PDB file of C-alpha atoms in Angstrom:
ATOM      1  CA  MET A   1      88.129  53.032  46.049  1.00 66.00           C
ATOM      2  CA  ALA A   2      87.373  56.635  45.109  1.00 75.00           C
ATOM      3  CA  ARG A   3      83.782  57.773  45.228  1.00 85.00           C
ATOM      4  CA  ALA A   4      82.095  58.368  41.873  1.00 93.00           C
ATOM      5  CA  GLU A   5      81.735  61.901  40.575  1.00 96.00           C
ATOM      6  CA  LEU A   6      78.577  63.537  39.290  1.00 97.00           C
ATOM      7  CA  TYR A   7      79.337  66.325  36.818  1.00 98.00           C
ATOM      8  CA  VAL A   8      76.895  69.217  37.200  1.00 98.00           C
ATOM      9  CA  SER A   9      77.121  71.408  34.123  1.00 98.00           C
ATOM     10  CA  VAL A  10      75.686  74.811  35.032  1.00 98.00           C
ATOM     11  CA  ASP A  11      74.934  77.774  32.826  1.00 98.00           C
ATOM     12  CA  ILE A  12      73.585  81.080  34.060  1.00 98.00           C
ATOM     13  CA  GLU A  13      72.153  84.146  32.419  1.00 98.00           C
ATOM     14  CA  ALA A  14      72.557  87.479  34.193  1.00 98.00           C
ATOM     15  CA  ASP A  15      71.885  91.167  33.681  1.00 98.00           C
ATOM     16  CA  GLY A  16      75.438  92.159  34.541  1.00 98.00           C
ATOM     17  CA  ARG A  17      78.967  91.224  35.433  1.00 97.00           C
ATOM     18  CA  ILE A  18      78.879  90.476  39.154  1.00 98.00           C
ATOM     19  CA  PRO A  19      76.329  89.150  41.640  1.00 98.00           C
ATOM     20  CA  GLY A  20      74.856  91.617  44.122  1.00 97.00           C
ATOM     21  CA  PRO A  21      74.921  94.805  42.084  1.00 98.00           C
ATOM     22  CA  ASN A  22      73.586  92.693  39.188  1.00 98.00           C
ATOM     23  CA  SER A  23      71.125  89.787  39.187  1.00 98.00           C
ATOM     24  CA  MET A  24      71.210  86.218  37.947  1.00 98.00           C
ATOM     25  CA  LEU A  25      68.180  86.011  35.660  1.00 98.00           C
ATOM     26  CA  SER A  26      68.105  82.258  35.128  1.00 98.00           C
ATOM     27  CA  PHE A  27      70.200  79.162  35.602  1.00 98.00           C
ATOM     28  CA  GLY A  28      70.134  75.610  34.374  1.00 98.00           C
ATOM     29  CA  ALA A  29      71.945  72.508  35.568  1.00 98.00           C
ATOM     30  CA  ALA A  30      72.478  69.269  33.672  1.00 98.00           C
ATOM     31  CA  CYS A  31      73.896  66.414  35.745  1.00 98.00           C
ATOM     32  CA  PHE A  32      75.990  63.712  34.075  1.00 97.00           C
ATOM     33  CA  SER A  33      77.247  60.434  35.492  1.00 96.00           C
ATOM     34  CA  GLU A  34      80.854  59.368  34.915  1.00 95.00           C
ATOM     35  CA  ALA A  35      79.520  57.169  32.089  1.00 94.00           C
ATOM     36  CA  GLY A  36      78.164  60.292  30.385  1.00 95.00           C
ATOM     37  CA  ASP A  37      74.480  59.658  31.071  1.00 96.00           C
ATOM     38  CA  LEU A  38      72.265  62.680  31.709  1.00 97.00           C
ATOM     39  CA  VAL A  39      70.765  61.764  35.093  1.00 97.00           C
ATOM     40  CA  GLY A  40      68.934  64.953  36.031  1.00 97.00           C
ATOM     41  CA  THR A  41      68.208  68.553  35.120  1.00 98.00           C
ATOM     42  CA  PHE A  42      67.109  71.634  37.014  1.00 98.00           C
ATOM     43  CA  THR A  43      66.254  75.143  35.884  1.00 98.00           C
ATOM     44  CA  ARG A  44      64.725  78.288  37.324  1.00 98.00           C
ATOM     45  CA  ASN A  45      64.101  81.853  36.199  1.00 98.00           C
ATOM     46  CA  LEU A  46      64.694  84.303  39.023  1.00 98.00           C
ATOM     47  CA  GLU A  47      63.237  87.560  40.181  1.00 98.00           C
ATOM     48  CA  THR A  48      65.915  90.241  40.213  1.00 98.00           C
ATOM     49  CA  LEU A  49      67.645  91.165  43.454  1.00 98.00           C
ATOM     50  CA  GLU A  50      66.241  94.031  45.470  1.00 96.00           C
ATOM     51  CA  GLY A  51      68.349  97.139  44.831  1.00 97.00           C
ATOM     52  CA  ALA A  52      70.236  95.574  41.906  1.00 98.00           C
ATOM     53  CA  ALA A  53      70.238  96.982  38.382  1.00 97.00           C
ATOM     54  CA  GLY A  54      71.183  95.722  34.957  1.00 97.00           C
ATOM     55  CA  ASP A  55      74.634  96.647  33.674  1.00 98.00           C
ATOM     56  CA  PRO A  56      74.192  98.977  30.639  1.00 98.00           C
ATOM     57  CA  ASP A  57      76.563  96.991  28.378  1.00 97.00           C
ATOM     58  CA  THR A  58      74.941  93.700  29.318  1.00 98.00           C
ATOM     59  CA  MET A  59      71.457  95.113  28.784  1.00 98.00           C
ATOM     60  CA  ARG A  60      72.472  96.322  25.304  1.00 98.00           C
ATOM     61  CA  TRP A  61      73.608  92.773  24.544  1.00 97.00           C
ATOM     62  CA  TRP A  62      70.255  91.415  25.773  1.00 98.00           C
ATOM     63  CA  GLU A  63      68.532  93.679  23.233  1.00 97.00           C
ATOM     64  CA  THR A  64      70.150  91.489  20.545  1.00 97.00           C
ATOM     65  CA  GLN A  65      68.715  88.314  22.152  1.00 96.00           C
ATOM     66  CA  PRO A  66      64.951  88.945  22.473  1.00 97.00           C
ATOM     67  CA  GLU A  67      63.909  85.260  22.482  1.00 96.00           C
ATOM     68  CA  ALA A  68      66.413  84.284  25.169  1.00 96.00           C
ATOM     69  CA  TRP A  69      65.473  87.385  27.210  1.00 97.00           C
ATOM     70  CA  ALA A  70      61.765  86.504  27.009  1.00 97.00           C
ATOM     71  CA  ALA A  71      62.504  82.898  28.006  1.00 97.00           C
ATOM     72  CA  SER A  72      64.487  84.078  31.060  1.00 97.00           C
ATOM     73  CA  ARG A  73      61.632  86.312  32.261  1.00 98.00           C
ATOM     74  CA  LYS A  74      58.864  83.647  32.342  1.00 98.00           C
ATOM     75  CA  ASP A  75      57.638  81.929  35.534  1.00 98.00           C
ATOM     76  CA  LEU A  76      59.870  83.924  37.887  1.00 98.00           C
ATOM     77  CA  VAL A  77      60.764  82.525  41.304  1.00 98.00           C
ATOM     78  CA  GLU A  78      62.196  84.321  44.344  1.00 98.00           C
ATOM     79  CA  PRO A  79      65.960  83.681  44.526  1.00 98.00           C
ATOM     80  CA  ALA A  80      65.742  82.184  48.042  1.00 98.00           C
ATOM     81  CA  THR A  81      63.110  79.673  46.927  1.00 98.00           C
ATOM     82  CA  ALA A  82      65.019  78.763  43.767  1.00 98.00           C
ATOM     83  CA  MET A  83      68.360  78.241  45.499  1.00 98.00           C
ATOM     84  CA  ASN A  84      66.864  76.154  48.301  1.00 98.00           C
ATOM     85  CA  GLU A  85      65.073  73.992  45.710  1.00 98.00           C
ATOM     86  CA  PHE A  86      68.340  73.645  43.794  1.00 98.00           C
ATOM     87  CA  ALA A  87      70.263  72.641  46.918  1.00 98.00           C
ATOM     88  CA  ARG A  88      67.630  69.970  47.712  1.00 98.00           C
ATOM     89  CA  PHE A  89      67.699  68.724  44.109  1.00 98.00           C
ATOM     90  CA  LEU A  90      71.498  68.369  44.250  1.00 97.00           C
ATOM     91  CA  GLU A  91      71.461  66.622  47.618  1.00 97.00           C
ATOM     92  CA  ASP A  92      68.804  64.163  46.463  1.00 97.00           C
ATOM     93  CA  LEU A  93      70.754  63.425  43.282  1.00 95.00           C
ATOM     94  CA  ARG A  94      74.048  63.127  45.179  1.00 94.00           C
ATOM     95  CA  GLN A  95      72.501  60.552  47.501  1.00 94.00           C
ATOM     96  CA  GLU A  96      70.713  58.694  44.697  1.00 93.00           C
ATOM     97  CA  GLN A  97      73.920  58.479  42.635  1.00 91.00           C
ATOM     98  CA  ASP A  98      76.172  58.057  45.698  1.00 92.00           C
ATOM     99  CA  ALA A  99      78.593  60.518  44.135  1.00 94.00           C
ATOM    100  CA  ASN A 100      80.538  63.684  44.814  1.00 95.00           C
ATOM    101  CA  LEU A 101      79.257  66.774  43.014  1.00 97.00           C
ATOM    102  CA  VAL A 102      81.571  68.569  40.577  1.00 97.00           C
ATOM    103  CA  PHE A 103      80.503  71.959  39.197  1.00 98.00           C
ATOM    104  CA  VAL A 104      81.353  72.230  35.486  1.00 98.00           C
ATOM    105  CA  GLY A 105      81.170  75.457  33.479  1.00 97.00           C
ATOM    106  CA  PHE A 106      82.326  77.272  30.350  1.00 96.00           C
ATOM    107  CA  PRO A 107      83.641  79.600  31.638  1.00 92.00           C
ATOM    108  CA  ALA A 108      83.367  78.247  35.144  1.00 96.00           C
ATOM    109  CA  SER A 109      84.650  81.478  36.684  1.00 96.00           C
ATOM    110  CA  TYR A 110      81.577  83.476  35.621  1.00 97.00           C
ATOM    111  CA  ASP A 111      78.840  80.898  36.146  1.00 98.00           C
ATOM    112  CA  PHE A 112      80.295  79.599  39.406  1.00 98.00           C
ATOM    113  CA  MET A 113      80.704  83.129  40.791  1.00 98.00           C
ATOM    114  CA  PHE A 114      76.962  83.763  40.474  1.00 98.00           C
ATOM    115  CA  VAL A 115      75.802  80.322  41.614  1.00 98.00           C
ATOM    116  CA  TYR A 116      78.178  80.254  44.598  1.00 98.00           C
ATOM    117  CA  TRP A 117      77.171  83.780  45.686  1.00 98.00           C
ATOM    118  CA  TYR A 118      73.461  82.978  45.409  1.00 98.00           C
ATOM    119  CA  LEU A 119      73.848  79.650  47.239  1.00 98.00           C
ATOM    120  CA  ILE A 120      75.779  81.230  50.120  1.00 98.00           C
ATOM    121  CA  LYS A 121      73.422  84.213  50.351  1.00 98.00           C
ATOM    122  CA  PHE A 122      70.185  82.233  50.205  1.00 98.00           C
ATOM    123  CA  THR A 123      71.056  78.781  51.645  1.00 98.00           C
ATOM    124  CA  GLY A 124      74.166  79.476  53.727  1.00 97.00           C
ATOM    125  CA  GLU A 125      76.316  76.850  51.985  1.00 96.00           C
ATOM    126  CA  SER A 126      77.469  75.461  48.654  1.00 97.00           C
ATOM    127  CA  PRO A 127      77.158  71.760  47.826  1.00 95.00           C
ATOM    128  CA  PHE A 128      80.117  72.294  45.470  1.00 95.00           C
ATOM    129  CA  SER A 129      82.348  73.628  48.257  1.00 92.00           C
ATOM    130  CA  PHE A 130      84.248  76.501  46.636  1.00 91.00           C
ATOM    131  CA  SER A 131      85.629  74.858  43.502  1.00 92.00           C
ATOM    132  CA  ALA A 132      84.618  74.343  39.901  1.00 97.00           C
ATOM    133  CA  LEU A 133      85.970  72.584  36.823  1.00 97.00           C
ATOM    134  CA  ASP A 134      86.478  74.885  33.834  1.00 97.00           C
ATOM    135  CA  ILE A 135      85.902  73.162  30.471  1.00 97.00           C
ATOM    136  CA  LYS A 136      88.169  75.576  28.590  1.00 96.00           C
ATOM    137  CA  THR A 137      91.067  74.863  30.955  1.00 97.00           C
ATOM    138  CA  TYR A 138      90.439  71.118  30.700  1.00 97.00           C
ATOM    139  CA  ALA A 139      90.390  71.365  26.889  1.00 97.00           C
ATOM    140  CA  ALA A 140      93.672  73.322  26.874  1.00 97.00           C
ATOM    141  CA  ALA A 141      95.326  70.604  28.963  1.00 96.00           C
ATOM    142  CA  VAL A 142      93.962  67.771  26.803  1.00 96.00           C
ATOM    143  CA  LEU A 143      94.958  69.514  23.558  1.00 96.00           C
ATOM    144  CA  LYS A 144      98.272  70.738  25.004  1.00 95.00           C
ATOM    145  CA  LYS A 145      97.446  74.222  23.687  1.00 94.00           C
ATOM    146  CA  GLU A 146      97.521  77.697  25.116  1.00 95.00           C
ATOM    147  CA  TYR A 147      94.406  78.591  27.112  1.00 93.00           C
ATOM    148  CA  ARG A 148      93.429  81.487  24.804  1.00 91.00           C
ATOM    149  CA  ALA A 149      93.556  79.136  21.803  1.00 92.00           C
ATOM    150  CA  CYS A 150      90.775  77.047  23.329  1.00 91.00           C
ATOM    151  CA  SER A 151      87.702  79.158  22.755  1.00 92.00           C
ATOM    152  CA  LYS A 152      84.820  77.087  21.397  1.00 92.00           C
ATOM    153  CA  ARG A 153      85.891  78.019  17.830  1.00 91.00           C
ATOM    154  CA  GLY A 154      89.337  76.603  18.582  1.00 92.00           C
ATOM    155  CA  LEU A 155      88.110  73.191  19.753  1.00 95.00           C
ATOM    156  CA  PRO A 156      87.887  70.119  17.502  1.00 94.00           C
ATOM    157  CA  LYS A 157      84.531  69.798  15.748  1.00 96.00           C
ATOM    158  CA  ARG A 158      84.295  66.140  16.823  1.00 95.00           C
ATOM    159  CA  TRP A 159      83.822  67.280  20.434  1.00 96.00           C
ATOM    160  CA  PHE A 160      80.586  69.051  19.450  1.00 95.00           C
ATOM    161  CA  GLN A 161      78.979  66.029  17.783  1.00 93.00           C
ATOM    162  CA  GLY A 162      75.623  65.284  19.401  1.00 93.00           C
ATOM    163  CA  THR A 163      75.632  68.410  21.587  1.00 95.00           C
ATOM    164  CA  THR A 164      72.576  70.579  22.182  1.00 95.00           C
ATOM    165  CA  LYS A 165      72.542  73.891  20.301  1.00 93.00           C
ATOM    166  CA  HIS A 166      73.701  76.989  22.213  1.00 93.00           C
ATOM    167  CA  THR A 167      70.610  79.236  22.574  1.00 94.00           C
ATOM    168  CA  HIS A 168      71.412  81.491  25.567  1.00 94.00           C
ATOM    169  CA  GLU A 169      68.613  79.694  27.393  1.00 96.00           C
ATOM    170  CA  ALA A 170      70.255  78.396  30.547  1.00 97.00           C
ATOM    171  CA  LEU A 171      69.146  74.747  30.514  1.00 98.00           C
ATOM    172  CA  ASP A 172      69.875  74.271  26.793  1.00 97.00           C
ATOM    173  CA  ASP A 173      73.342  75.704  27.286  1.00 97.00           C
ATOM    174  CA  ALA A 174      73.994  73.659  30.436  1.00 98.00           C
ATOM    175  CA  ILE A 175      73.086  70.459  28.591  1.00 98.00           C
ATOM    176  CA  GLY A 176      75.191  71.371  25.554  1.00 98.00           C
ATOM    177  CA  GLN A 177      78.288  72.294  27.517  1.00 97.00           C
ATOM    178  CA  GLY A 178      77.879  69.175  29.676  1.00 98.00           C
ATOM    179  CA  GLN A 179      77.770  67.037  26.535  1.00 98.00           C
ATOM    180  CA  LEU A 180      80.871  68.854  25.274  1.00 98.00           C
ATOM    181  CA  PHE A 181      82.666  68.147  28.568  1.00 98.00           C
ATOM    182  CA  MET A 182      81.706  64.478  28.474  1.00 97.00           C
ATOM    183  CA  ASN A 183      82.966  64.177  24.858  1.00 97.00           C
ATOM    184  CA  ILE A 184      86.305  65.708  25.851  1.00 97.00           C
ATOM    185  CA  ARG A 185      86.516  63.501  28.945  1.00 97.00           C
ATOM    186  CA  ARG A 186      85.746  60.307  26.994  1.00 95.00           C
ATOM    187  CA  GLU A 187      88.460  61.081  24.464  1.00 93.00           C
ATOM    188  CA  HIS A 188      90.954  62.050  27.164  1.00 94.00           C
ATOM    189  CA  LEU A 189      90.320  58.774  29.006  1.00 92.00           C
ATOM    190  CA  GLY A 190      90.496  56.766  25.765  1.00 88.00           C
ATOM    191  CA  GLN A 191      86.821  55.807  25.913  1.00 83.00           C
ATOM    192  CA  SER A 192      85.773  57.064  22.480  1.00 68.00           C
TER     193      SER A 192
END
């Protein structure tokens, strides 16, 4: 019998396009059981990386999001501390749920890139291995549509019922996209 999966929806906020030259400002994780239950959350706001700088285009975008920016700059934690706490949180949850961890993102390529880089740099390993599930790709397969047609505006409204509002605050967005993923998954598996 296959081991259960624990879907870890992660959203990050950053001051640029790539980790290292730019910093992850905050991240949130919302962990869902296969049944769709929210079984744990984790969030941290991070100090910026030494020697890194905000990307000018990204920083101009942040000027349009003052509330989210302010939220991401409260209660800052050193990246090494935050990532080690996150790794312990995931391991404890993995053991408690007796499940394999699956990173889930929208888009997974961006969020996973930052989280993976930070985990490797500050903990030496990734509890997700080096793979992630992309919600947009999953939606395209379920809908049998082209990938580019599956932006959030192109998805069925029913999949957004009961989801947390997108605020550009990492934990809110992680919960909302996790709920979206679980709605898609339920429908795909004929459980809705």
